Amino acid sequence: MVARIRGWATRHLSYAGRLTLVSSVLATIHSYWATIFLIPNGILNRINAICRNFLWSGKAEYHKALAISWDTCCTPQDEGGLGLKEVKNWNKSLLGKYAWWIATKKDHIWVKWVHSVYLKGTPWTDYTPPADSSWSWRKISHVMSIFTPAYTDGKWLNSHAPYNICSGYNWLRQPQVKVPWRFLCWNSLNIPKTSFIFWALMHKRLLTKDRLLRMGLVVDTHCDICRSFPEDHQHLFSGCVYFKECSRLLQHQLKVRVPVSDMISWYSKAHISKLIKRVVGACYVSMIYQIWKVRNEARLKMFVRQPEALVQQVICDIKNRIQRLNKTKFKGRDRNWLCAL
């Protein structure tokens, strides 16, 4: 994993780019071994640390405080996380299939060997491995003891469906309450890097000046865009005159009356064309990203883009995104609306 990271040119990758590499490459390298035996906790902790450090810094080592806890990152997207797998529970759920095979006496030569050599007629749920048994077998037995409460009369979770890895993982981690902004944040028309910034905003973990002040990194807390009020999440993405002007121009451009101050509720309840709603949501999330970019430009380069230029950039980005992703024909009304943007 460390060798892969050193070989990647991660200097210019966005958080969304690193997230893709973590979920598709780094977090899968150990998967083969995780299906064979229970990996020691020290190694799993190191795997977690490498993935976590690469996501936030682009390196295998990172010695600063994290913007958002790794436990939050490892929850599903609809529960407020990034959809990454927690490697310890994932390892146990992968081994859970062996426990299921043994419990149901699957017609498999290895299962028959286990019953004849180890169990010898003892019910699987009452079995305790002997001290001289192999380390791998003791760990499989340990995983079985963990999953025993989920087995009732040989059935998994009181259903006729067989055990599967995803259901075992979800049972171990205990699902949480779903967040109301999940559909807006992970809209398929969103540009990935804008979704990541919006996700961080929903957790109030962007490095606005009120947070930098608590860290002792700044003295002046006034908004770098309007220079009128202290900068925090509430001001920058709701109360700032720059945000209000961008919102007004975006609504005018989209020709849709959208209560920007209550976008999350509107997105889940609006009864309009599905495509129009997704495009409006993607434009709003992209506007959040662009305003955060403008704030950084104002702080580092002493330059603030005009709201008109920002809105045109948002519309252009989303239209390009639609053209790249959508291969189906639009309905006449939706097509006319898109062409008028």
Tab-separated table of C-alpha atoms in Angstrom:
chain	number	residue	atom	x	y	z
A	1	MET	CA	0.000	0.000	0.000
A	2	VAL	CA	2.782	2.425	0.878
A	3	ALA	CA	4.616	1.555	-2.350
A	4	ARG	CA	1.478	2.320	-4.361
A	5	ILE	CA	1.112	5.718	-2.689
A	6	ARG	CA	4.743	6.607	-3.345
A	7	GLY	CA	4.298	5.720	-7.002
A	8	TRP	CA	1.230	7.911	-7.471
A	9	ALA	CA	1.521	11.533	-8.523
A	10	THR	CA	-0.897	12.775	-5.836
A	11	ARG	CA	0.264	16.354	-5.662
A	12	HIS	CA	-2.629	17.743	-7.695
A	13	LEU	CA	-5.344	15.243	-6.745
A	14	SER	CA	-8.494	16.590	-5.127
A	15	TYR	CA	-10.022	14.973	-2.043
A	16	ALA	CA	-12.525	13.246	-4.333
A	17	GLY	CA	-9.680	11.803	-6.426
A	18	ARG	CA	-7.946	10.438	-3.335
A	19	LEU	CA	-11.239	9.027	-2.083
A	20	THR	CA	-11.627	7.097	-5.349
A	21	LEU	CA	-8.116	5.650	-5.008
A	22	VAL	CA	-8.721	4.696	-1.369
A	23	SER	CA	-12.016	2.914	-2.052
A	24	SER	CA	-10.996	1.214	-5.320
A	25	VAL	CA	-7.309	0.414	-4.722
A	26	LEU	CA	-5.914	0.846	-1.200
A	27	ALA	CA	-8.876	-0.632	0.673
A	28	THR	CA	-8.959	-3.706	-1.590
A	29	ILE	CA	-5.293	-4.757	-1.524
A	30	HIS	CA	-5.763	-6.753	1.683
A	31	SER	CA	-9.128	-8.228	0.647
A	32	TYR	CA	-7.715	-11.555	-0.580
A	33	TRP	CA	-6.032	-12.223	2.763
A	34	ALA	CA	-9.096	-11.031	4.647
A	35	THR	CA	-11.133	-13.824	3.034
A	36	ILE	CA	-8.698	-16.476	4.328
A	37	PHE	CA	-8.000	-15.622	7.970
A	38	LEU	CA	-8.624	-12.996	10.636
A	39	ILE	CA	-5.890	-10.421	10.153
A	40	PRO	CA	-4.229	-9.253	13.421
A	41	ASN	CA	-5.554	-5.969	14.822
A	42	GLY	CA	-2.150	-4.290	14.583
A	43	ILE	CA	-2.074	-4.792	10.817
A	44	LEU	CA	-5.694	-3.698	10.402
A	45	ASN	CA	-4.991	-0.542	12.402
A	46	ARG	CA	-2.044	0.187	10.126
A	47	ILE	CA	-4.233	-0.347	7.023
A	48	ASN	CA	-6.786	2.095	8.454
A	49	ALA	CA	-4.038	4.616	9.178
A	50	ILE	CA	-2.577	4.439	5.655
A	51	CYS	CA	-5.994	4.919	4.016
A	52	ARG	CA	-6.879	7.744	6.412
A	53	ASN	CA	-3.559	9.550	5.950
A	54	PHE	CA	-3.676	9.301	2.168
A	55	LEU	CA	-7.219	10.671	2.024
A	56	TRP	CA	-6.404	13.786	4.025
A	57	SER	CA	-2.791	14.442	3.000
A	58	GLY	CA	-1.936	12.360	-0.077
A	59	LYS	CA	0.806	10.614	1.905
A	60	ALA	CA	1.116	7.414	3.909
A	61	GLU	CA	2.113	9.400	7.002
A	62	TYR	CA	0.148	12.310	8.468
A	63	HIS	CA	0.677	13.858	11.891
A	64	LYS	CA	-2.043	16.506	12.048
A	65	ALA	CA	-5.555	16.349	13.448
A	66	LEU	CA	-8.125	14.988	10.998
A	67	ALA	CA	-10.853	17.222	9.617
A	68	ILE	CA	-13.462	14.488	10.133
A	69	SER	CA	-13.102	11.291	12.156
A	70	TRP	CA	-12.318	8.066	10.318
A	71	ASP	CA	-15.312	6.358	11.941
A	72	THR	CA	-17.561	8.918	10.237
A	73	CYS	CA	-15.793	8.379	6.895
A	74	CYS	CA	-16.418	4.629	7.199
A	75	THR	CA	-20.202	4.944	7.480
A	76	PRO	CA	-22.433	4.655	4.383
A	77	GLN	CA	-23.132	7.751	2.336
A	78	ASP	CA	-26.811	7.855	3.286
A	79	GLU	CA	-25.790	7.922	6.969
A	80	GLY	CA	-23.433	10.870	6.554
A	81	GLY	CA	-20.187	9.085	5.686
A	82	LEU	CA	-18.112	8.431	2.576
A	83	GLY	CA	-19.115	4.801	2.108
A	84	LEU	CA	-15.676	3.370	2.976
A	85	LYS	CA	-15.447	-0.021	4.664
A	86	GLU	CA	-14.240	-0.372	8.263
A	87	VAL	CA	-11.610	-3.058	7.741
A	88	LYS	CA	-12.035	-4.913	11.050
A	89	ASN	CA	-15.749	-5.540	10.620
A	90	TRP	CA	-15.255	-6.222	6.914
A	91	ASN	CA	-12.667	-8.902	7.730
A	92	LYS	CA	-15.078	-10.572	10.168
A	93	SER	CA	-17.969	-10.427	7.705
A	94	LEU	CA	-15.796	-12.048	5.015
A	95	LEU	CA	-14.979	-14.920	7.356
A	96	GLY	CA	-18.633	-15.133	8.352
A	97	LYS	CA	-19.343	-17.089	5.163
A	98	TYR	CA	-17.239	-19.994	6.494
A	99	ALA	CA	-19.248	-19.977	9.703
A	100	TRP	CA	-22.447	-20.020	7.618
A	101	TRP	CA	-21.218	-22.959	5.533
A	102	ILE	CA	-20.384	-24.942	8.654
A	103	ALA	CA	-23.633	-24.054	10.421
A	104	THR	CA	-25.737	-25.105	7.397
A	105	LYS	CA	-23.502	-28.122	6.554
A	106	LYS	CA	-22.884	-26.925	3.036
A	107	ASP	CA	-22.027	-29.673	0.548
A	108	HIS	CA	-18.357	-28.750	0.427
A	109	ILE	CA	-15.367	-31.035	1.012
A	110	TRP	CA	-13.746	-28.600	3.471
A	111	VAL	CA	-16.977	-28.349	5.503
A	112	LYS	CA	-17.218	-32.152	5.645
A	113	TRP	CA	-13.624	-32.323	6.823
A	114	VAL	CA	-14.297	-29.757	9.590
A	115	HIS	CA	-17.309	-31.705	10.850
A	116	SER	CA	-15.404	-34.983	10.886
A	117	VAL	CA	-12.151	-33.693	12.411
A	118	TYR	CA	-13.216	-30.824	14.714
A	119	LEU	CA	-16.943	-30.824	15.481
A	120	LYS	CA	-17.596	-34.588	15.566
A	121	GLY	CA	-21.334	-34.151	16.039
A	122	THR	CA	-21.098	-31.157	18.409
A	123	PRO	CA	-23.550	-28.333	17.492
A	124	TRP	CA	-21.632	-25.478	15.922
A	125	THR	CA	-23.114	-22.896	18.317
A	126	ASP	CA	-21.921	-24.917	21.365
A	127	TYR	CA	-18.475	-25.709	20.000
A	128	THR	CA	-15.275	-24.504	21.706
A	129	PRO	CA	-11.996	-25.039	19.810
A	130	PRO	CA	-9.341	-27.051	21.654
A	131	ALA	CA	-6.172	-25.280	22.743
A	132	ASP	CA	-3.974	-27.312	20.367
A	133	SER	CA	-6.026	-26.447	17.256
A	134	SER	CA	-4.545	-24.180	14.595
A	135	TRP	CA	-4.536	-20.425	14.996
A	136	SER	CA	-6.624	-19.992	11.834
A	137	TRP	CA	-9.299	-22.408	13.067
A	138	ARG	CA	-9.495	-20.705	16.471
A	139	LYS	CA	-10.082	-17.350	14.752
A	140	ILE	CA	-12.833	-18.781	12.545
A	141	SER	CA	-14.459	-20.187	15.679
A	142	HIS	CA	-14.156	-16.756	17.302
A	143	VAL	CA	-15.933	-15.148	14.336
A	144	MET	CA	-18.670	-17.758	14.632
A	145	SER	CA	-19.193	-16.866	18.292
A	146	ILE	CA	-19.609	-13.222	17.248
A	147	PHE	CA	-22.284	-14.079	14.662
A	148	THR	CA	-24.091	-16.651	16.823
A	149	PRO	CA	-26.776	-14.171	18.078
A	150	ALA	CA	-27.771	-13.535	14.448
A	151	TYR	CA	-28.431	-17.245	13.800
A	152	THR	CA	-31.777	-18.654	14.904
A	153	ASP	CA	-32.552	-22.326	14.191
A	154	GLY	CA	-29.973	-22.323	11.418
A	155	LYS	CA	-31.448	-19.208	9.801
A	156	TRP	CA	-29.644	-15.945	9.230
A	157	LEU	CA	-31.530	-13.016	10.832
A	158	ASN	CA	-34.748	-15.113	10.997
A	159	SER	CA	-35.083	-15.138	7.217
A	160	HIS	CA	-34.902	-17.749	4.500
A	161	ALA	CA	-32.203	-15.787	2.685
A	162	PRO	CA	-28.666	-17.179	3.112
A	163	TYR	CA	-25.860	-15.279	4.760
A	164	ASN	CA	-24.145	-12.692	2.591
A	165	ILE	CA	-21.125	-10.542	3.339
A	166	CYS	CA	-22.891	-7.182	3.093
A	167	SER	CA	-25.676	-8.183	5.487
A	168	GLY	CA	-23.077	-9.544	7.905
A	169	TYR	CA	-21.121	-6.294	7.757
A	170	ASN	CA	-24.234	-4.194	8.332
A	171	TRP	CA	-25.233	-6.388	11.274
A	172	LEU	CA	-21.822	-5.887	12.889
A	173	ARG	CA	-21.716	-2.104	12.473
A	174	GLN	CA	-25.337	-1.426	13.540
A	175	PRO	CA	-26.980	0.976	10.998
A	176	GLN	CA	-27.536	4.584	12.084
A	177	VAL	CA	-30.079	7.285	11.242
A	178	LYS	CA	-30.006	8.438	7.624
A	179	VAL	CA	-29.128	12.092	7.040
A	180	PRO	CA	-31.646	14.320	5.192
A	181	TRP	CA	-29.037	15.781	2.805
A	182	ARG	CA	-27.811	12.471	1.372
A	183	PHE	CA	-29.634	12.751	-1.974
A	184	LEU	CA	-28.452	16.303	-2.564
A	185	CYS	CA	-24.853	15.554	-1.641
A	186	TRP	CA	-24.487	12.353	-3.679
A	187	ASN	CA	-26.586	13.354	-6.674
A	188	SER	CA	-25.145	11.543	-9.717
A	189	LEU	CA	-24.952	14.830	-11.655
A	190	ASN	CA	-22.677	16.373	-9.034
A	191	ILE	CA	-19.015	16.776	-9.868
A	192	PRO	CA	-17.235	14.509	-7.320
A	193	LYS	CA	-15.004	17.229	-5.853
A	194	THR	CA	-18.029	19.475	-5.271
A	195	SER	CA	-19.829	16.644	-3.462
A	196	PHE	CA	-16.835	16.200	-1.137
A	197	ILE	CA	-16.734	19.909	-0.202
A	198	PHE	CA	-20.504	19.907	0.356
A	199	TRP	CA	-20.135	16.793	2.552
A	200	ALA	CA	-17.484	18.565	4.643
A	201	LEU	CA	-19.772	21.615	4.895
A	202	MET	CA	-22.637	19.474	6.202
A	203	HIS	CA	-20.320	18.284	8.966
A	204	LYS	CA	-19.171	21.903	9.547
A	205	ARG	CA	-15.531	20.967	9.060
A	206	LEU	CA	-14.376	23.452	6.437
A	207	LEU	CA	-11.517	25.589	7.732
A	208	THR	CA	-13.430	28.827	8.087
A	209	LYS	CA	-11.885	31.617	10.151
A	210	ASP	CA	-13.858	30.861	13.295
A	211	ARG	CA	-12.222	27.406	13.368
A	212	LEU	CA	-8.803	28.811	12.447
A	213	LEU	CA	-9.135	31.259	15.338
A	214	ARG	CA	-9.710	28.417	17.801
A	215	MET	CA	-6.572	26.752	16.429
A	216	GLY	CA	-4.603	29.969	16.957
A	217	LEU	CA	-3.819	30.358	13.229
A	218	VAL	CA	-5.499	33.707	12.529
A	219	VAL	CA	-6.257	36.955	14.334
A	220	ASP	CA	-8.590	38.744	11.912
A	221	THR	CA	-11.878	36.805	11.649
A	222	HIS	CA	-13.706	39.073	9.180
A	223	CYS	CA	-15.016	37.490	5.981
A	224	ASP	CA	-12.435	37.911	3.204
A	225	ILE	CA	-15.199	38.384	0.609
A	226	CYS	CA	-17.487	41.012	2.133
A	227	ARG	CA	-15.211	42.240	4.970
A	228	SER	CA	-18.292	43.069	7.031
A	229	PHE	CA	-18.995	40.160	9.395
A	230	PRO	CA	-17.066	37.378	11.136
A	231	GLU	CA	-16.561	34.367	8.889
A	232	ASP	CA	-18.140	31.050	9.829
A	233	HIS	CA	-20.143	28.383	7.991
A	234	GLN	CA	-23.435	30.142	8.635
A	235	HIS	CA	-22.247	33.485	7.300
A	236	LEU	CA	-20.250	32.247	4.305
A	237	PHE	CA	-22.964	29.933	2.933
A	238	SER	CA	-26.095	31.749	4.034
A	239	GLY	CA	-25.700	35.318	5.287
A	240	CYS	CA	-22.940	36.791	3.129
A	241	VAL	CA	-24.105	39.319	0.530
A	242	TYR	CA	-21.915	37.562	-2.042
A	243	PHE	CA	-23.702	34.254	-1.422
A	244	LYS	CA	-27.107	35.934	-1.640
A	245	GLU	CA	-26.246	37.603	-4.947
A	246	CYS	CA	-24.921	34.355	-6.419
A	247	SER	CA	-28.091	32.559	-5.278
A	248	ARG	CA	-30.295	35.216	-6.876
A	249	LEU	CA	-28.426	35.049	-10.185
A	250	LEU	CA	-28.477	31.247	-10.188
A	251	GLN	CA	-32.245	31.162	-9.623
A	252	HIS	CA	-32.713	33.634	-12.450
A	253	GLN	CA	-30.502	31.553	-14.742
A	254	LEU	CA	-32.262	28.282	-13.909
A	255	LYS	CA	-35.722	29.854	-14.177
A	256	VAL	CA	-36.790	27.824	-11.149
A	257	ARG	CA	-37.906	29.362	-7.870
A	258	VAL	CA	-35.749	27.606	-5.318
A	259	PRO	CA	-35.619	28.521	-1.615
A	260	VAL	CA	-31.827	28.370	-1.416
A	261	SER	CA	-31.913	28.863	2.347
A	262	ASP	CA	-33.891	25.601	2.615
A	263	MET	CA	-32.467	23.699	-0.360
A	264	ILE	CA	-32.182	20.350	1.431
A	265	SER	CA	-35.877	20.247	2.347
A	266	TRP	CA	-36.882	21.486	-1.127
A	267	TYR	CA	-34.787	18.835	-2.862
A	268	SER	CA	-36.466	15.987	-0.982
A	269	LYS	CA	-40.027	17.309	-1.363
A	270	ALA	CA	-40.210	19.188	-4.704
A	271	HIS	CA	-42.680	17.722	-7.214
A	272	ILE	CA	-41.058	18.676	-10.502
A	273	SER	CA	-39.255	16.889	-13.298
A	274	LYS	CA	-36.642	14.508	-11.881
A	275	LEU	CA	-34.008	15.783	-14.297
A	276	ILE	CA	-34.678	19.451	-13.498
A	277	LYS	CA	-34.518	18.758	-9.766
A	278	ARG	CA	-31.198	16.925	-10.116
A	279	VAL	CA	-29.728	19.687	-12.271
A	280	VAL	CA	-30.851	22.382	-9.801
A	281	GLY	CA	-29.361	20.372	-6.913
A	282	ALA	CA	-26.081	19.854	-8.793
A	283	CYS	CA	-25.882	23.590	-9.561
A	284	TYR	CA	-26.433	24.447	-5.897
A	285	VAL	CA	-23.699	22.047	-4.717
A	286	SER	CA	-21.360	23.374	-7.417
A	287	MET	CA	-22.109	26.942	-6.294
A	288	ILE	CA	-21.108	26.004	-2.729
A	289	TYR	CA	-17.807	24.661	-4.073
A	290	GLN	CA	-17.166	27.753	-6.195
A	291	ILE	CA	-17.912	30.108	-3.273
A	292	TRP	CA	-15.442	28.186	-1.119
A	293	LYS	CA	-12.920	28.529	-3.955
A	294	VAL	CA	-13.617	32.285	-4.205
A	295	ARG	CA	-13.118	32.618	-0.450
A	296	ASN	CA	-9.699	30.934	-0.731
A	297	GLU	CA	-8.763	33.142	-3.690
A	298	ALA	CA	-9.781	36.229	-1.712
A	299	ARG	CA	-7.647	35.127	1.231
A	300	LEU	CA	-4.553	34.071	-0.713
A	301	LYS	CA	-4.636	36.226	-3.857
A	302	MET	CA	-6.715	39.213	-2.734
A	303	PHE	CA	-9.053	38.654	-5.682
A	304	VAL	CA	-12.849	38.145	-5.737
A	305	ARG	CA	-14.629	36.985	-8.864
A	306	GLN	CA	-17.822	38.695	-9.932
A	307	PRO	CA	-20.996	36.741	-9.009
A	308	GLU	CA	-22.002	36.664	-12.702
A	309	ALA	CA	-18.759	34.889	-13.621
A	310	LEU	CA	-19.222	32.376	-10.804
A	311	VAL	CA	-22.776	31.503	-11.872
A	312	GLN	CA	-21.721	31.093	-15.510
A	313	GLN	CA	-18.934	28.758	-14.383
A	314	VAL	CA	-21.436	26.696	-12.382
A	315	ILE	CA	-23.844	26.369	-15.327
A	316	CYS	CA	-21.022	25.494	-17.727
A	317	ASP	CA	-19.613	22.808	-15.405
A	318	ILE	CA	-22.977	21.119	-14.877
A	319	LYS	CA	-23.890	21.185	-18.582
A	320	ASN	CA	-20.545	19.560	-19.418
A	321	ARG	CA	-21.168	16.974	-16.706
A	322	ILE	CA	-24.575	16.113	-18.174
A	323	GLN	CA	-23.146	15.751	-21.673
A	324	ARG	CA	-20.440	13.367	-20.443
A	325	LEU	CA	-22.718	11.186	-18.321
A	326	ASN	CA	-26.131	11.112	-19.977
A	327	LYS	CA	-26.549	8.889	-23.020
A	328	THR	CA	-30.337	8.818	-23.113
A	329	LYS	CA	-32.707	11.164	-24.865
A	330	PHE	CA	-34.434	13.811	-22.791
A	331	LYS	CA	-38.110	14.579	-22.893
A	332	GLY	CA	-39.058	17.605	-24.982
A	333	ARG	CA	-39.753	19.889	-22.039
A	334	ASP	CA	-36.543	18.938	-20.226
A	335	ARG	CA	-34.482	19.278	-23.393
A	336	ASN	CA	-35.833	22.773	-24.042
A	337	TRP	CA	-35.128	23.784	-20.440
A	338	LEU	CA	-31.529	22.555	-20.655
A	339	CYS	CA	-30.935	24.313	-23.985
A	340	ALA	CA	-32.189	27.581	-22.483
A	341	LEU	CA	-29.614	27.558	-19.674
